[in-house]
């Protein structure tokens, strides 16, 4: 099989894929370790976040090595069956990620915009959400395994995915189905949820207590996660649409860029969790042995407060001792009165 990119392109792809896999593996593994060590992190919302982490971790552990090895050999080296399995698995994890983010956005919408009718998210309901996400994702990605659509090589033959260039009626109908329910519907739900969240938070600016700082902070974190995901995947989605419906001839080297860039999505979420979630941040400091680390200015203020308290306590002790001594002297005077003059 001839090379579809210059040798330098394969070298660059190999280096970038290695970095993505390395960062994604250890960043997601760190969050998994934090959650396994700290039971307080297992809140209902974090059950759903953990599903996203496991999806990203699976890509770095079970997906990236195949693409990296193929990039180093300048072709897919694992055969057709593994190509189909890899394409299905990566598509499944990708749809799982966007479906999980959609569920998070919808949950934030119900919490903030519908406070009177909201149902508290429990661990049981969070597990049901996760099961629903996986069932939905399998429904969208399994059809090519039974003949509706096809998985095949892409990105200069170093990866496998949906065969976007297959313009048969069967494949085209599946691509339309996948884009509607795997991209546009989640995008609509996310946009609808956050537009309502923004309007609700603006309306409640003057009504304190309606939206807590914690709820606002979590909503902001989820929004950043969603934004990062779409930044990573939108170029790939646009390219796939162009190949499938515009009959555009795009060089393999150009097609490889958005395909690899989409894989960077596995690196963002762990950084966002630890950076913006106070629970994860605290657990991260404990893992590093910095649970006693604090802001120098805060520590100085604490020391100053401690010194003031000690000084006050010392003065109080001195005053108490002086009072006791004075009282004792008066008692002695009463006990032994002076003799009367003769």
Coordinates of C-alpha atoms in Angstrom, one line a residue:
X1 CA 0.0 0.0 0.0
X2 CA 1.4 3.4 -1.0
X3 CA 2.0 6.2 1.5
X4 CA -0.8 8.8 1.4
X5 CA 1.3 11.4 3.2
X6 CA 4.9 12.6 3.0
X7 CA 7.2 10.8 5.5
X8 CA 7.4 14.0 7.6
X9 CA 3.6 13.9 7.9
X10 CA 3.7 10.4 9.5
X11 CA 6.5 11.5 11.8
X12 CA 4.5 14.5 13.0
X13 CA 1.4 12.5 13.4
X14 CA 3.3 9.9 15.5
X15 CA 4.7 12.6 17.8
X16 CA 1.4 14.3 18.3
X17 CA -0.5 11.1 18.9
X18 CA 2.1 10.0 21.4
X19 CA 1.8 13.3 23.3
X20 CA -2.0 13.1 23.2
X21 CA -2.0 9.5 24.5
X22 CA 0.6 10.2 27.2
X23 CA -1.2 13.3 28.6
X24 CA -4.7 11.8 28.2
X25 CA -3.7 8.5 29.9
X26 CA -2.0 10.0 33.0
X27 CA -4.4 13.0 33.3
X28 CA -7.5 10.7 33.3
X29 CA -5.8 8.1 35.4
X30 CA -5.1 10.8 38.0
X31 CA -8.8 11.7 38.3
X32 CA -9.7 8.0 38.6
X33 CA -7.1 7.6 41.4
X34 CA -8.5 10.6 43.2
X35 CA -12.0 9.2 43.1
X36 CA -10.9 5.8 44.2
X37 CA -9.1 7.3 47.2
X38 CA -11.7 9.9 48.3
X39 CA -15.2 8.6 49.0
X40 CA -16.4 12.2 49.3
X41 CA -16.0 12.7 45.6
X42 CA -18.7 10.1 44.8
X43 CA -21.5 12.6 44.6
X44 CA -24.4 11.8 42.2
X45 CA -23.1 14.5 39.7
X46 CA -19.6 13.0 39.9
X47 CA -21.0 9.6 38.9
X48 CA -21.9 11.1 35.6
X49 CA -18.5 12.9 35.4
X50 CA -16.8 9.6 36.1
X51 CA -18.5 8.1 33.1
X52 CA -16.9 10.8 30.9
X53 CA -13.5 10.2 32.5
X54 CA -13.7 6.5 31.8
X55 CA -14.7 7.2 28.2
X56 CA -11.7 9.4 27.7
X57 CA -9.4 7.1 29.6
X58 CA -10.5 4.2 27.4
X59 CA -9.6 6.2 24.3
X60 CA -6.1 6.8 25.6
X61 CA -5.6 3.2 26.7
X62 CA -7.3 1.2 24.0
X63 CA -7.6 3.5 21.1
X64 CA -4.5 5.7 20.7
X65 CA -1.9 2.9 20.7
X66 CA -3.4 1.4 17.5
X67 CA -3.3 4.7 15.7
X68 CA 0.2 5.5 17.0
X69 CA 1.5 2.2 15.8
X70 CA -0.1 2.5 12.4
X71 CA 1.2 6.0 12.0
X72 CA 4.8 4.8 12.7
X73 CA 4.3 2.1 10.1
X74 CA 2.6 4.6 7.7
X75 CA -0.5 2.3 7.3
X76 CA -3.1 0.4 9.2
X77 CA -1.4 -2.8 10.3
X78 CA -4.1 -4.6 12.3
X79 CA -6.3 -6.0 9.5
X80 CA -9.9 -5.3 8.4
X81 CA -11.6 -6.9 11.4
X82 CA -9.7 -4.8 13.9
X83 CA -10.3 -1.8 11.7
X84 CA -14.1 -2.3 12.1
X85 CA -13.8 -3.0 15.8
X86 CA -11.6 0.0 16.3
X87 CA -13.9 2.2 14.3
X88 CA -17.0 1.0 16.3
X89 CA -15.2 1.4 19.6
X90 CA -14.0 4.9 18.9
X91 CA -17.3 6.0 17.5
X92 CA -19.0 4.5 20.6
X93 CA -16.8 6.4 23.0
X94 CA -17.1 9.6 21.1
X95 CA -20.9 9.5 21.1
X96 CA -20.8 8.5 24.8
X97 CA -18.8 11.6 25.6
X98 CA -21.2 14.0 23.8
X99 CA -24.2 12.2 25.3
X100 CA -22.7 12.5 28.8
X101 CA -22.1 16.2 28.3
X102 CA -25.6 16.6 27.0
X103 CA -27.0 14.9 30.1
X104 CA -24.9 17.2 32.3
X105 CA -26.2 20.3 30.6
X106 CA -29.7 19.1 30.9
X107 CA -29.2 18.3 34.6
X108 CA -27.8 21.8 35.2
X109 CA -30.8 23.3 33.3
X110 CA -33.3 21.4 35.6
X111 CA -31.4 22.4 38.7
X112 CA -31.1 26.1 37.9
X113 CA -33.9 27.0 35.6
X114 CA -36.6 24.8 37.2
X115 CA -35.9 25.0 40.9
X116 CA -39.5 24.5 42.0
X117 CA -40.1 21.4 39.9
X118 CA -36.6 20.0 40.1
X119 CA -35.9 16.4 41.3
X120 CA -32.8 15.9 43.4
X121 CA -30.2 13.9 41.5
X122 CA -29.5 10.7 43.5
X123 CA -26.8 8.1 43.1
X124 CA -29.5 5.7 41.7
X125 CA -30.8 8.2 39.2
X126 CA -27.2 9.1 38.2
X127 CA -26.5 5.4 37.5
X128 CA -29.7 5.3 35.4
X129 CA -28.5 8.3 33.4
X130 CA -25.1 6.6 32.7
X131 CA -26.9 3.4 31.6
X132 CA -29.2 5.5 29.3
X133 CA -26.1 7.3 27.8
X134 CA -24.5 4.0 26.9
X135 CA -27.7 2.5 25.5
X136 CA -28.2 5.6 23.4
X137 CA -24.6 5.5 22.1
X138 CA -24.7 1.8 21.2
X139 CA -28.0 2.5 19.3
X140 CA -26.2 5.1 17.2
X141 CA -23.0 3.3 16.5
X142 CA -24.0 -0.4 16.1
X143 CA -25.9 -0.2 12.8
X144 CA -22.7 -0.4 10.6
X145 CA -22.0 -3.8 12.3
X146 CA -25.2 -5.1 10.8
X147 CA -25.0 -3.6 7.3
X148 CA -26.4 -0.1 7.7
X149 CA -23.3 2.1 7.0
X150 CA -19.7 0.9 7.1
X151 CA -16.5 1.3 9.2
X152 CA -13.2 1.7 7.3
X153 CA -9.8 3.4 7.1
X154 CA -9.5 7.1 7.4
X155 CA -6.8 9.8 8.0
X156 CA -4.1 8.5 5.6
X157 CA -4.9 4.9 6.6
X158 CA -3.6 5.3 10.1
X159 CA -7.0 5.2 11.8
X160 CA -10.5 3.8 11.2
X161 CA -13.9 5.4 11.5
X162 CA -17.2 5.7 9.6
X163 CA -16.6 5.5 5.9
X164 CA -17.6 9.1 5.1
X165 CA -16.6 8.8 1.4
X166 CA -19.0 5.9 0.8
X167 CA -21.8 7.6 -1.2
X168 CA -24.1 4.6 -1.5
X169 CA -27.7 5.2 -0.4
X170 CA -27.3 2.9 2.6
X171 CA -24.2 4.7 3.9
X172 CA -25.6 8.1 3.2
X173 CA -28.8 7.5 5.1
X174 CA -26.8 6.2 8.1
X175 CA -24.5 9.2 8.0
X176 CA -27.5 11.5 8.1
X177 CA -29.0 9.5 10.9
X178 CA -25.7 9.7 12.9
X179 CA -25.2 13.4 12.4
X180 CA -28.8 14.2 13.4
X181 CA -28.9 12.2 16.6
X182 CA -25.2 12.1 17.4
X183 CA -24.3 15.7 16.8
X184 CA -27.1 18.2 16.0
X185 CA -29.7 16.9 18.6
X186 CA -27.1 17.0 21.5
X187 CA -25.9 20.4 20.3
X188 CA -29.5 21.7 20.3
X189 CA -30.2 20.3 23.8
X190 CA -27.0 21.8 25.1
X191 CA -27.6 25.2 23.5
X192 CA -31.3 25.2 24.7
X193 CA -30.2 24.3 28.3
X194 CA -27.5 26.9 28.6
X195 CA -29.5 29.7 27.0
X196 CA -32.2 29.1 29.6
X197 CA -29.5 28.8 32.4
X198 CA -28.1 32.2 31.3
X199 CA -31.5 33.9 31.3
X200 CA -32.4 32.4 34.6
X201 CA -29.2 33.5 36.3
X202 CA -29.7 37.0 34.9
X203 CA -33.3 37.2 36.2
X204 CA -32.1 36.0 39.6
X205 CA -29.2 38.4 40.0
X206 CA -31.4 40.6 42.2
X207 CA -33.0 37.7 44.1
X208 CA -30.3 36.3 46.3
X209 CA -30.4 32.7 47.3
X210 CA -32.2 31.5 44.2
X211 CA -29.1 30.3 42.5
X212 CA -26.2 29.3 44.8
X213 CA -22.6 30.0 44.0
X214 CA -21.9 26.3 44.0
X215 CA -24.6 25.7 41.4
X216 CA -23.3 28.5 39.2
X217 CA -19.7 27.2 39.5
X218 CA -20.7 23.7 38.5
X219 CA -22.7 25.1 35.5
X220 CA -19.7 27.1 34.5
X221 CA -17.4 24.0 34.7
X222 CA -19.8 21.9 32.6
X223 CA -20.1 24.7 30.0
X224 CA -16.2 24.9 29.7
X225 CA -16.1 21.1 29.3
X226 CA -18.8 21.3 26.5
X227 CA -17.0 24.2 24.8
X228 CA -13.7 22.3 24.8
X229 CA -15.3 19.2 23.4
X230 CA -17.0 21.0 20.5
X231 CA -13.8 23.0 19.8
X232 CA -12.0 19.6 19.4
X233 CA -14.7 17.8 17.4
X234 CA -16.3 20.5 15.2
X235 CA -13.5 20.6 12.6
X236 CA -13.7 16.8 12.2
X237 CA -17.5 17.0 11.9
X238 CA -17.3 19.7 9.2
X239 CA -14.7 17.7 7.3
X240 CA -16.9 14.5 7.5
X241 CA -19.9 16.4 6.2
X242 CA -17.9 17.9 3.3
X243 CA -16.6 14.5 2.3
X244 CA -20.0 12.8 2.6
X245 CA -22.2 15.4 0.9
X246 CA -20.2 17.9 -1.0
X247 CA -18.1 15.4 -3.0
X248 CA -15.0 17.4 -2.1
X249 CA -11.6 15.9 -2.8
X250 CA -9.5 16.5 0.3
X251 CA -5.9 15.3 0.5
X252 CA -5.2 12.6 3.1
X253 CA -2.6 14.9 4.8
X254 CA -5.3 17.6 5.3
X255 CA -7.9 15.1 6.4
X256 CA -5.5 13.8 9.1
X257 CA -5.3 17.1 10.9
X258 CA -8.9 17.4 12.2
X259 CA -9.0 13.6 12.9
X260 CA -6.0 13.9 15.2
X261 CA -7.1 17.2 16.7
X262 CA -10.4 15.6 17.7
X263 CA -8.5 13.1 19.8
X264 CA -7.2 16.0 22.0
X265 CA -10.6 16.1 23.6
X266 CA -9.4 13.3 26.0
X267 CA -6.9 15.7 27.6
X268 CA -9.2 18.6 28.5
X269 CA -11.7 17.3 31.0
X270 CA -9.3 16.1 33.7
X271 CA -7.6 19.5 33.7
X272 CA -10.9 21.2 33.9
X273 CA -12.1 19.0 36.8
X274 CA -9.0 19.6 39.0
X275 CA -8.7 23.3 38.0
X276 CA -12.4 24.3 38.6
X277 CA -13.9 21.7 41.0
X278 CA -13.0 22.5 44.6
X279 CA -13.6 18.9 45.6
X280 CA -11.1 17.5 43.1
X281 CA -8.7 20.3 43.8
X282 CA -8.6 19.5 47.5
X283 CA -8.2 15.8 46.8
X284 CA -5.4 16.5 44.4
X285 CA -3.5 18.5 47.1
X286 CA -4.0 15.7 49.5
X287 CA -2.6 13.2 46.9
X288 CA 0.4 15.4 46.5
X289 CA 0.9 15.7 50.2
X290 CA 0.1 19.4 50.2
X291 CA -3.1 19.2 52.4
X292 CA -1.4 21.6 54.8
X293 CA -0.2 23.9 52.1
X294 CA -1.9 27.3 52.2
X295 CA -1.8 30.8 50.8
X296 CA 1.2 32.6 52.4
X297 CA -0.9 35.7 53.1
X298 CA -3.6 33.6 54.7
X299 CA -1.0 31.8 56.8
X300 CA 0.5 35.1 57.9
X301 CA -3.0 36.3 58.9
X302 CA -3.6 33.2 60.9
X303 CA -0.3 33.6 62.7
X304 CA -1.1 37.2 63.5
X305 CA -4.5 36.2 64.8
X306 CA -2.8 33.5 66.9
X307 CA -0.3 36.0 68.3
X308 CA -3.1 38.4 69.2
X309 CA -5.1 35.7 71.0
X310 CA -2.0 34.6 72.9
X311 CA -1.2 38.2 73.9
X312 CA -4.8 38.7 75.1
X313 CA -4.7 35.4 77.0
X314 CA -1.4 36.4 78.6
X315 CA -2.7 39.8 79.7
X316 CA -5.9 38.1 81.1
X317 CA -3.8 35.7 83.1
X318 CA -1.7 38.5 84.5
X319 CA -4.7 40.5 85.4
X320 CA -6.3 37.5 87.1
X321 CA -3.2 36.7 89.1
X322 CA -3.0 40.4 90.2
X323 CA -6.7 40.3 91.3
X324 CA -6.1 37.1 93.3
X325 CA -3.1 38.6 95.0
X326 CA -4.9 41.8 95.9
X327 CA -7.9 39.8 97.3
X328 CA -5.6 37.6 99.4
X329 CA -4.0 40.7 101.0
X330 CA -7.4 42.2 101.9
X331 CA -8.4 38.9 103.5
X332 CA -5.2 38.8 105.6
X333 CA -5.9 42.4 106.8
X334 CA -9.4 41.4 107.9
X335 CA -8.1 38.3 109.7
X336 CA -5.5 40.2 111.7
X337 CA -6.9 43.7 112.5
X338 CA -4.6 46.4 113.9
X339 CA -4.4 46.7 117.8
X340 CA -6.3 49.6 119.4
X341 CA -4.3 52.3 121.0
X342 CA -4.1 52.2 124.8

